[in-house]
Structures are given as structure tokens and as C-alpha cells.
XYZ file of C-alpha atoms in Angstrom:
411
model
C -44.002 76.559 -50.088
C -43.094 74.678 -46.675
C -43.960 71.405 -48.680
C -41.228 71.920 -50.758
C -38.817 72.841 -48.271
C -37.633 69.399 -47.274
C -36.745 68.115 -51.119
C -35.339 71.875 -51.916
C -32.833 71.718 -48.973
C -32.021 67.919 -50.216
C -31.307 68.804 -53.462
C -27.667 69.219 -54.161
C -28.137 71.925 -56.830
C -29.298 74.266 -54.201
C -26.767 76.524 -52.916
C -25.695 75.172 -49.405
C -26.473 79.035 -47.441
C -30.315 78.440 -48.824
C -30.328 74.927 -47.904
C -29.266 76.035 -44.475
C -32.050 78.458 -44.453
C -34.294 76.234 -45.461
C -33.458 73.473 -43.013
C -33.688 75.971 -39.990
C -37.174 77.493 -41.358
C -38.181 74.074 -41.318
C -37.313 73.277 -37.588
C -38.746 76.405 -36.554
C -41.900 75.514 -38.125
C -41.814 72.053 -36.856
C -39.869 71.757 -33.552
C -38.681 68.128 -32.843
C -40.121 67.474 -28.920
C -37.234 65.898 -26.921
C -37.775 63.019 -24.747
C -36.793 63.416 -21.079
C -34.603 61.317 -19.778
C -35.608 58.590 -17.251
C -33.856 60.051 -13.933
C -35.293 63.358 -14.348
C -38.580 61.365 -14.965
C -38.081 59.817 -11.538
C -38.692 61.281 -8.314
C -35.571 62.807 -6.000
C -35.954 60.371 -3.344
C -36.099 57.330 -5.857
C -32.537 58.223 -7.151
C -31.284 58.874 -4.072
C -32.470 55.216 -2.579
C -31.116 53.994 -5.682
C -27.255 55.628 -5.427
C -26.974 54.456 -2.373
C -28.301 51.026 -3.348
C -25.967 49.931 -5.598
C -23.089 51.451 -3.730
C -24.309 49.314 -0.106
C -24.474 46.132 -2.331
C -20.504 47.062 -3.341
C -19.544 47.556 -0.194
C -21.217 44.173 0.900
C -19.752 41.919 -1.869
C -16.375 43.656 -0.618
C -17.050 42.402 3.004
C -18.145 38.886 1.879
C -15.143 38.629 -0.028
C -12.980 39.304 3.047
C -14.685 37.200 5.328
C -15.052 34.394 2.825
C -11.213 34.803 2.622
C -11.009 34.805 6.640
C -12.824 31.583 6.348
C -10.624 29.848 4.050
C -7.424 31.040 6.249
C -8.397 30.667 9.515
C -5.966 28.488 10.326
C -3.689 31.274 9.570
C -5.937 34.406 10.778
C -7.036 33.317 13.913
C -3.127 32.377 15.366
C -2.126 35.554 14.060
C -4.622 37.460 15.639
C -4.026 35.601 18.943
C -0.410 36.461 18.516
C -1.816 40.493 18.123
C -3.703 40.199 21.093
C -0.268 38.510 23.189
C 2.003 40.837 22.058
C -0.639 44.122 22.794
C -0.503 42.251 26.419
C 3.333 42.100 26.305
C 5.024 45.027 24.312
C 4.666 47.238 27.085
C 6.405 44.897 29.229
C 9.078 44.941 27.075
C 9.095 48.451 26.510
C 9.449 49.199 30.386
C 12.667 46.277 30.278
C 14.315 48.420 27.662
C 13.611 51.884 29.332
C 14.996 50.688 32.329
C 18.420 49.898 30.056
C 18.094 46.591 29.608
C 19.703 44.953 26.175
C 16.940 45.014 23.297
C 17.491 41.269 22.298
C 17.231 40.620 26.518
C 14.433 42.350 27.285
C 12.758 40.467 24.014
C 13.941 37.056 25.131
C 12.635 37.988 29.098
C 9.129 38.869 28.019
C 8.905 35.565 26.074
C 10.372 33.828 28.959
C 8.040 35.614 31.422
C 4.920 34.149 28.941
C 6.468 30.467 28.993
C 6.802 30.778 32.927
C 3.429 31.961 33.759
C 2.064 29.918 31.659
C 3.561 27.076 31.955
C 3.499 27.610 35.990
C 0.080 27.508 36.150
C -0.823 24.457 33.955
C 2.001 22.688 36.392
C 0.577 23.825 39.732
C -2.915 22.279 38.401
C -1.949 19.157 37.172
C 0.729 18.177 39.877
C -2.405 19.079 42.755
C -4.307 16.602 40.393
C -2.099 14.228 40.198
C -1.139 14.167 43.553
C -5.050 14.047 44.742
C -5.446 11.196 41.941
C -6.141 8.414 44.100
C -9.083 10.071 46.479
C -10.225 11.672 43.240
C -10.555 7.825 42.026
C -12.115 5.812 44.769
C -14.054 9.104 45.843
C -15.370 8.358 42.148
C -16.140 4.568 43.062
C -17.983 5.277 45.955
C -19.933 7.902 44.152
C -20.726 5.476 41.134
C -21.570 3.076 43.726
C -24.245 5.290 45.510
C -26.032 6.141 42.432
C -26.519 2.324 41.485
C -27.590 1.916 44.664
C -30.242 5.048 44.309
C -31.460 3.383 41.354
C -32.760 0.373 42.929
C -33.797 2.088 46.444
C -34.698 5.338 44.790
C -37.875 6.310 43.008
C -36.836 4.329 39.633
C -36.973 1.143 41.638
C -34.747 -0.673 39.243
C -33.357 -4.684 39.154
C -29.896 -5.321 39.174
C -30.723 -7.021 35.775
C -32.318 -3.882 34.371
C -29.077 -1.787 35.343
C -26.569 -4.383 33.917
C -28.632 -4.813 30.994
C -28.800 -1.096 30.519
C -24.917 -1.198 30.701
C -24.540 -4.005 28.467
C -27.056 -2.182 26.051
C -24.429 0.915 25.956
C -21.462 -1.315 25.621
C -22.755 -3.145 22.701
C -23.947 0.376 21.252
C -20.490 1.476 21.637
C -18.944 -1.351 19.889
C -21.375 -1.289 16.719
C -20.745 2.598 16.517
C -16.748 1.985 16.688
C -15.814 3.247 12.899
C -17.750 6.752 13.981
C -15.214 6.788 17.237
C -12.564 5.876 15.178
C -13.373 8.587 12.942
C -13.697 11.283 15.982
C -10.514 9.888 16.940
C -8.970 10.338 13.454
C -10.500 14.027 13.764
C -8.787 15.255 16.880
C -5.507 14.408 15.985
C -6.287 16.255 12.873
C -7.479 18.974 14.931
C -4.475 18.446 17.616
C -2.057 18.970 14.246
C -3.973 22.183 13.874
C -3.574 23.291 16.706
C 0.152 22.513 17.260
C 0.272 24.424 13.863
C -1.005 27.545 14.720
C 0.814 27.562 18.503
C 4.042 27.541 16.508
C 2.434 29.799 14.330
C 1.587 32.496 17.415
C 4.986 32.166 18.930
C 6.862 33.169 16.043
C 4.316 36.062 15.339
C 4.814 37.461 18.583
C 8.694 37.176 18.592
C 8.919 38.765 15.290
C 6.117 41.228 16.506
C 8.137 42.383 19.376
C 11.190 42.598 17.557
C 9.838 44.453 14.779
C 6.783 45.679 15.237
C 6.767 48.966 14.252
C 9.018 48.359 11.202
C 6.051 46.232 9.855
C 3.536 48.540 10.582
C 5.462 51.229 8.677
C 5.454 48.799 5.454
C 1.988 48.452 6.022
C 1.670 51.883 6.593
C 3.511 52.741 2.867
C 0.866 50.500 1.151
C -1.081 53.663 1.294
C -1.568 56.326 -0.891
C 1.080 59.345 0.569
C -2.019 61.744 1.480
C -3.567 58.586 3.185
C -0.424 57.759 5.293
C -0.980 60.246 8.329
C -4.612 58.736 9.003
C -3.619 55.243 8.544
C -0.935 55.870 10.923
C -2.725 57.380 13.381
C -6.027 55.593 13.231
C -3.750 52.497 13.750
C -1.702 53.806 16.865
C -5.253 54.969 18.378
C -6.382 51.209 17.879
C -3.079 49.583 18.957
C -3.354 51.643 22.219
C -7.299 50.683 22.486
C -6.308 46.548 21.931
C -3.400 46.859 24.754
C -6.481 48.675 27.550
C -8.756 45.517 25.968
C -6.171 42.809 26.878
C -5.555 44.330 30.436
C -8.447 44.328 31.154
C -9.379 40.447 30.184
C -6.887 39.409 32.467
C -8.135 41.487 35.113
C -11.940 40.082 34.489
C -10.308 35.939 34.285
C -8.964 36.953 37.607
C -11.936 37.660 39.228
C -13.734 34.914 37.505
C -10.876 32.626 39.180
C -10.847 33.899 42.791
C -14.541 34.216 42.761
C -14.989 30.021 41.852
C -12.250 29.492 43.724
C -13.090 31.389 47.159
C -16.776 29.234 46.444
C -14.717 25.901 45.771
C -12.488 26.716 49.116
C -15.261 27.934 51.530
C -17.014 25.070 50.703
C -14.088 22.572 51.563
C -13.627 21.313 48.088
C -9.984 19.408 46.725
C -8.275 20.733 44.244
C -8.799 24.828 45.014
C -6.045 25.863 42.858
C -6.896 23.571 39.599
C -10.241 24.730 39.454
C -8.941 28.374 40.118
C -6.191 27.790 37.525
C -8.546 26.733 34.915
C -10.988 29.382 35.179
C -8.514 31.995 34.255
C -7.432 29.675 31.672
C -10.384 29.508 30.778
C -11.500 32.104 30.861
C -10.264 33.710 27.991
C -12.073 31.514 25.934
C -15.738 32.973 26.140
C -19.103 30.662 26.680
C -16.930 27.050 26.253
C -14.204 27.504 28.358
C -16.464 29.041 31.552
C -18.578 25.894 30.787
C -16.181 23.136 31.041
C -13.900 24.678 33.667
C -17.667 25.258 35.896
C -18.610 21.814 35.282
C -15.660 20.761 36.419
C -15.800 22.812 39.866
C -19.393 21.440 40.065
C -18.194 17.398 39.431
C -15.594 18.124 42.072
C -18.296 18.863 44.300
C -20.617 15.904 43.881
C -17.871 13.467 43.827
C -16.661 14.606 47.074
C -19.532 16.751 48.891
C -22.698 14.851 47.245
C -25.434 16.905 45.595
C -26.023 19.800 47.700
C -22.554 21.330 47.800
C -22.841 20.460 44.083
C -26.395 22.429 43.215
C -24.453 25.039 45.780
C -21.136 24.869 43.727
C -23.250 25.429 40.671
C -25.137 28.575 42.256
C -21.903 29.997 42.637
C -20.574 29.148 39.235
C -23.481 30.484 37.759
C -23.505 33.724 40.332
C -19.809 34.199 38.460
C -20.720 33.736 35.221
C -23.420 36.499 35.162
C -21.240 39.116 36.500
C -19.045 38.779 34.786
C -21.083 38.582 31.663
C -23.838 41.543 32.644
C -21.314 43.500 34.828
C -17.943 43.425 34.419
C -17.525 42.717 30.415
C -20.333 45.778 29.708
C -19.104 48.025 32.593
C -14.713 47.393 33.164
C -14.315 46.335 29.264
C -16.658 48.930 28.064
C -15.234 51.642 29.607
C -11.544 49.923 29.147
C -12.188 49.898 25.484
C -14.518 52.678 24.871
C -17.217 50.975 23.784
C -21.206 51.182 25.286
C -21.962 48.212 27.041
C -25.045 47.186 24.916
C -22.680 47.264 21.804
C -20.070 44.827 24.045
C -22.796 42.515 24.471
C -24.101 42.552 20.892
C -20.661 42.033 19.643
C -19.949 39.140 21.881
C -23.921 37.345 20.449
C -22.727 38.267 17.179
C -19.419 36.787 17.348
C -20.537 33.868 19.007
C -23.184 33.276 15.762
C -20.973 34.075 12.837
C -17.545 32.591 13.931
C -18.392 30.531 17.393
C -15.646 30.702 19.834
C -13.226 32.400 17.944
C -16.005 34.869 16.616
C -16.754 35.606 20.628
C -12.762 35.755 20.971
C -12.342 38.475 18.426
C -15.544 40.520 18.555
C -14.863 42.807 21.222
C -11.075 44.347 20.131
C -12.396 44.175 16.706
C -15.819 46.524 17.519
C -13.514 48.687 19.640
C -10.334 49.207 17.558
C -13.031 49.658 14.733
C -14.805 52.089 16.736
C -11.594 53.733 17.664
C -9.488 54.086 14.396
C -13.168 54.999 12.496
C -13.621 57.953 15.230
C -9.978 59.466 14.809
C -10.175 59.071 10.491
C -13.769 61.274 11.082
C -12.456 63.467 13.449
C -9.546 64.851 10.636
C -7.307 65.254 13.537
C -4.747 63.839 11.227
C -5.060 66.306 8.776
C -2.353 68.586 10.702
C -0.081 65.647 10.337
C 2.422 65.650 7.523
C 2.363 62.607 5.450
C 5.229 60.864 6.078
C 6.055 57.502 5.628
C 7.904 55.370 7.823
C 10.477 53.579 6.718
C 11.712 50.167 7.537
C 15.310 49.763 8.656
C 18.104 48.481 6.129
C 17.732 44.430 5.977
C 14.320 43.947 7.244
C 13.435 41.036 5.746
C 10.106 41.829 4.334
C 11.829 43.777 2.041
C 11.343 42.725 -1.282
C 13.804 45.669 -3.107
C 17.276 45.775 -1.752
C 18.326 49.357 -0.528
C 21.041 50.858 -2.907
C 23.975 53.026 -1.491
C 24.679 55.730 -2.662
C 28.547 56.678 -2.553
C 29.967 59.800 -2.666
C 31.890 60.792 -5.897
């Protein structure tokens, strides 16, 4: 009877309530055995690994993107973020001008002024001391060129005047045949030089339009947002801006100490040119690992052009004395507390830097871990979630605007 079932309940002259029966007899009697799928097949812990697989290698491509896109713009990134980290050093300046009633558009044009003056100052003071000390700083460089011929042939070497002016004419002639790849160095700083003339312009008009404006175009930023997003945006940004202004206090305060402490060594030792050397360590200082090598090796040429090689290896003691306190002690201890960050992570994000993006990378590293760290902290904490989400709005003619504001009149 089951046998004939299957071509009874396909038969169209069967009535369709027997057919019915027939066809659910049939399953009863032979049950059709379901395959599992293949994640309940798999072990929790596999499907886990694997959700959160796929999602981390999103999240990755998303970050190369955006630093493939840093990459291609640096010349536009990296003179706007120097113009961030200016204006984080001079907004409050300007803010105390125009509590103490001073004009908007004055206090503005001071602080700029104040920048171009202390600047400028200091890159004066050092190159007029220079200049004027130009003519000991030459024959002092004579005489020294002149001793270490003379070591050559008395010294250890024991070499001929032939061999040395051979040797010289060897590196002349080596510099001539190697011209075209001078040329093209040549060709490549001014290329870089245009760069960098680029982005300068580039920086000053970020900061001036960052200190007039600045929290008008964080408010458009702000309303890029979804609306329930706003208030942590908001806030997580103000926690960071407030976290970048401690960072850049504090960097001045560590190239200060980095310049009197080269510069007490340069003095007590009865070096020229004190206040050069002094002025370019805080210059350069703010440029990490190059700019505390060049403006040391220039303290420590100083030395053996006018002191000979003991106040140099002594000059270079105290250059590197400098150098690693202010790398293992001040920039973990005064920046990490400044900034909030532990000192291991400020040295890890200074090697990192350094790797990915060189100087620049070494520049940025620090503000970026610790506004990162910052704004990440106050998002997690939900602290914003008392806010209301408001948006800020832009004033009437900002000229980022892209929709002209409409009037409304009154009937």
C-alpha cells in the first residue's frame, strides 16, 4: 500500500484532501534528514575568531586607505597639521588679548605679530653673532685645516705631501665626473625649497583663518555627524583640543631646556657663538632626532675649530648628556604627564613615528597618540550622553558655506 502512495498522491484524479493525506503519511513514514548547516557544524570559538576576522581586516583596509591618502597629500597634511599644532600654542594667547578687551581683529593680528617677532628675533640674533664672528670663525677654520694636514704627515698615518695632494686631487676629479648627480641634488632642493615655501604659506594662512574662525569650522565639522553623534564628537574633540594645547606647552618648555643646557656647556667651556648654538637648539629642537643632530654637531664643530679635540669630545659629552634627558626623562616624564599618556607609550610612539613617516612621523606621533587616547577615553566613558545633541552652527557668511542662509521676513 505505501508503494503506491507516491503515484496515488501524483495522480491528478485523486481528490486533493487524499493526496494531502497521502503525501504526509508518506513523510511520516520516511522522514527527509536535514543537513546542518556549516556554522553550527563549527566550533564556538572558530566563529568567533572568524567575526572578528573579517571585521579587523575592514577596519585595516579603512586605515590603509587613509594613510595611503595622507601619503599622497602630505604636502597638504603635514602644513596643516603644523598650523594645528601653532595655533593650539597661540589661541590662548589670543584668547587672554580679547578677555582683557582688546579688539578681536587686534588681538588676532598681535598674536601673529608676536609669532613673526619671536621668531624672526631669534633666527636674527643667531645669524648677526655669526656673521659678526665670521672672520675668526674662518681663519680659526684655516688654522684648524692646517693642523690636521700637518697630523697627517707627523701623526701615526705618516703621510707625503704627494699622497695628501693626490688624495685631494683624487676627490676633486671624483667630484667633477659625478657633476650631473650634484646637479641633480641641486635641481632637488630647489624643488624641495618650492615645497617648502608652499606649505609655510600654506601654515600661515591656516593659522590666521584658524584663529579667526576656529570654532565656526569645528562646528561644520561637527554637523557632518549624524545628530545623536554630535554631543560626542563635540566633546571628544574639545577634550583633545585642550590635550594638543598642554602637548605644545610643554615642547617649548622641553626645547628650552635642551637650549640652556647646550648652551650653559658651550659657555662654561668658553666657546663663540653661545647664543647661535642656544638659538638653534630650540629651533631645533622641535624637530625630533635630525634637528638635535645637526644643531649638536654644530656645538661640537664649534668646539674643535676653536678649543681642539678635547673641548670637542667634552662638547659632545654634553650634547649627548642633553639629548638623553631629554629623550628618557623629560619627553616620558613632563610630556607624559602633560599629555596623559604613559611614558613607555611616548617612547613607542616617537620609534613608531620615526619608522612609518620619518621626521614628520616623530613630529606628529605624540599629539596624535594623546588626543587619540584622550577623545577615545571621553567617547567610552558616555559622559556625553547627558549632553543634548546640538549642533553648532556657523555664523551668517562664513565662507565654507556652500548653501546661502535664507531670511525669513515677517508677513
Amino acid at each position: 500500500m505505501a508503494e503506491s502512495d507516491a503515484p496515488a498522491a501524483q495522480n491528478p484524479s485523486v481528490p486533493p484532501a487524499r493526496a494531502r493525506f497521502l503525501k504526509r503519511r508518506r513523510d511520516l513514514q520516511h522522514p527527509v534528514q536535514e543537513v546542518a548547516p556549516v556554522d553550527a557544524s563549527l566550533p564556538h570559538g572558530v566563529r568567533l575568531a572568524g567575526a572578528w576576522s573579517w571585521r579587523l581586516l575592514v577596519i585595516g583596509a579603512v586605515i590603509a586607505v587613509v594613510v595611503f591618502l595622507i601619503v599622497q597629500l602630505r604636502l597638504i597634511v603635514v602644513p596643516v597639521l603644523v598650523a594645528v599644532l601653532l595655533a593650539a600654542l597661540l589661541v590662548p594667547f589670543k584668547d587672554v588679548l580679547v578677555r582683557h578687551r582688546w579688539p578681536r581683529w587686534l588681538a588676532i593680528v598681535a598674536t601673529l605679530l608676536t609669532l613673526v617677532v619671536v621668531v624672526g628675533g631669534l633666527f636674527y640674533v643667531a645669524i648677526w653673532q655669526v656673521t659678526r664672528e665670521s672672520h675668526d670663525l674662518q681663519t680659526q677654520s684655516v688654522a684648524a685645516f692646517g693642523q690636521f694636514r700637518s697630523w697627517l704627515t707627523t701623526g701615526p698615518l705618516g703621510l707625503t705631501e704627494a699622497q695628501i695632494d693626490g688624495a685631494f686631487q683624487s676627490l676633486w676629479s671624483s667630484l667633477q665626473q659625478d657633476s650631473q648627480v650634484y646637479i641633480s641634488g641641486a635641481l632637488s632642493i630647489g624643488s624641495t625649497l618650492g615645497h617648502v615655501l608652499t606649505g609655510a604659506l600654506l601654515t600661515v594662512f591656516s593659522v590666521l583663518f584658524i584663529l579667526i574662525d576656529g570654532r565656526s569650522i569645528w562646528g561644520w565639522i561637527v554637523r557632518i555627524f549624524p545628530k545623536n553623534a554630535r554631543a560626542a564628537v563635540d566633546g571628544a574633540g574639545q577634550a583633545g583640543w585642550l590635550t594638543l594645547r598642554n602637548f605644545a606647552k610643554v615642547q617649548v618648555l622641553v626645547a628650552s631646556i635642551d637650549a640652556l643646557g647646550i648652551g650653559l656647556g658651550a659657555f662654561f667651556l668658553g666657546l663663540p657663538l653661545v647664543l647661535p648654538i642656544a638659538v638653534l637648539v630650540f629651533l631645533g629642537s622641535f624637530i625630533p632626532i635630525v634637528g638635535a643632530v645637526l644643531t649638536g654637531a654644530l656645538a661640537v664643530f664649534v668646539a674643535l675649530i676653536f678649543k681642539g679635540w678635547v673641548f670637542a669630545l667634552i662638547m659632545l659629552a654634553v650634547v649627548l648628556l642633553v639629548q638623553q634627558i631629554e629623550g628618557h626623562v623629560l619627553q616620558p616624564l613632563i610630556m607624559g604627564t602633560a599629555v596623559k599618556v604613559h611614558p613607555l607609550a611616548v617612547v613607542l610612539a616617537v620609534a613608531a613615528g620615526s619608522l612609518l613617516a620619518g621626521i614628520p612621523g616623530a613630529l606628529f606621533a605624540v599629539p596624535f597618540v594623546a588626543v587619540l587616547n584622550v577623545m577615545v577615553h571621553y567617547v567610552s566613558s558616555g559622559v556625553w550622553r547627558s549632553r543634548p545633541p546640538e549642533a553648532t552652527a556657523a555664523p551668517e557668511g562664513a565662507i565654507w558655506e556652500t548653501v546661502p542662509r535664507v531670511r525669513r521676513t515677517r508677513a
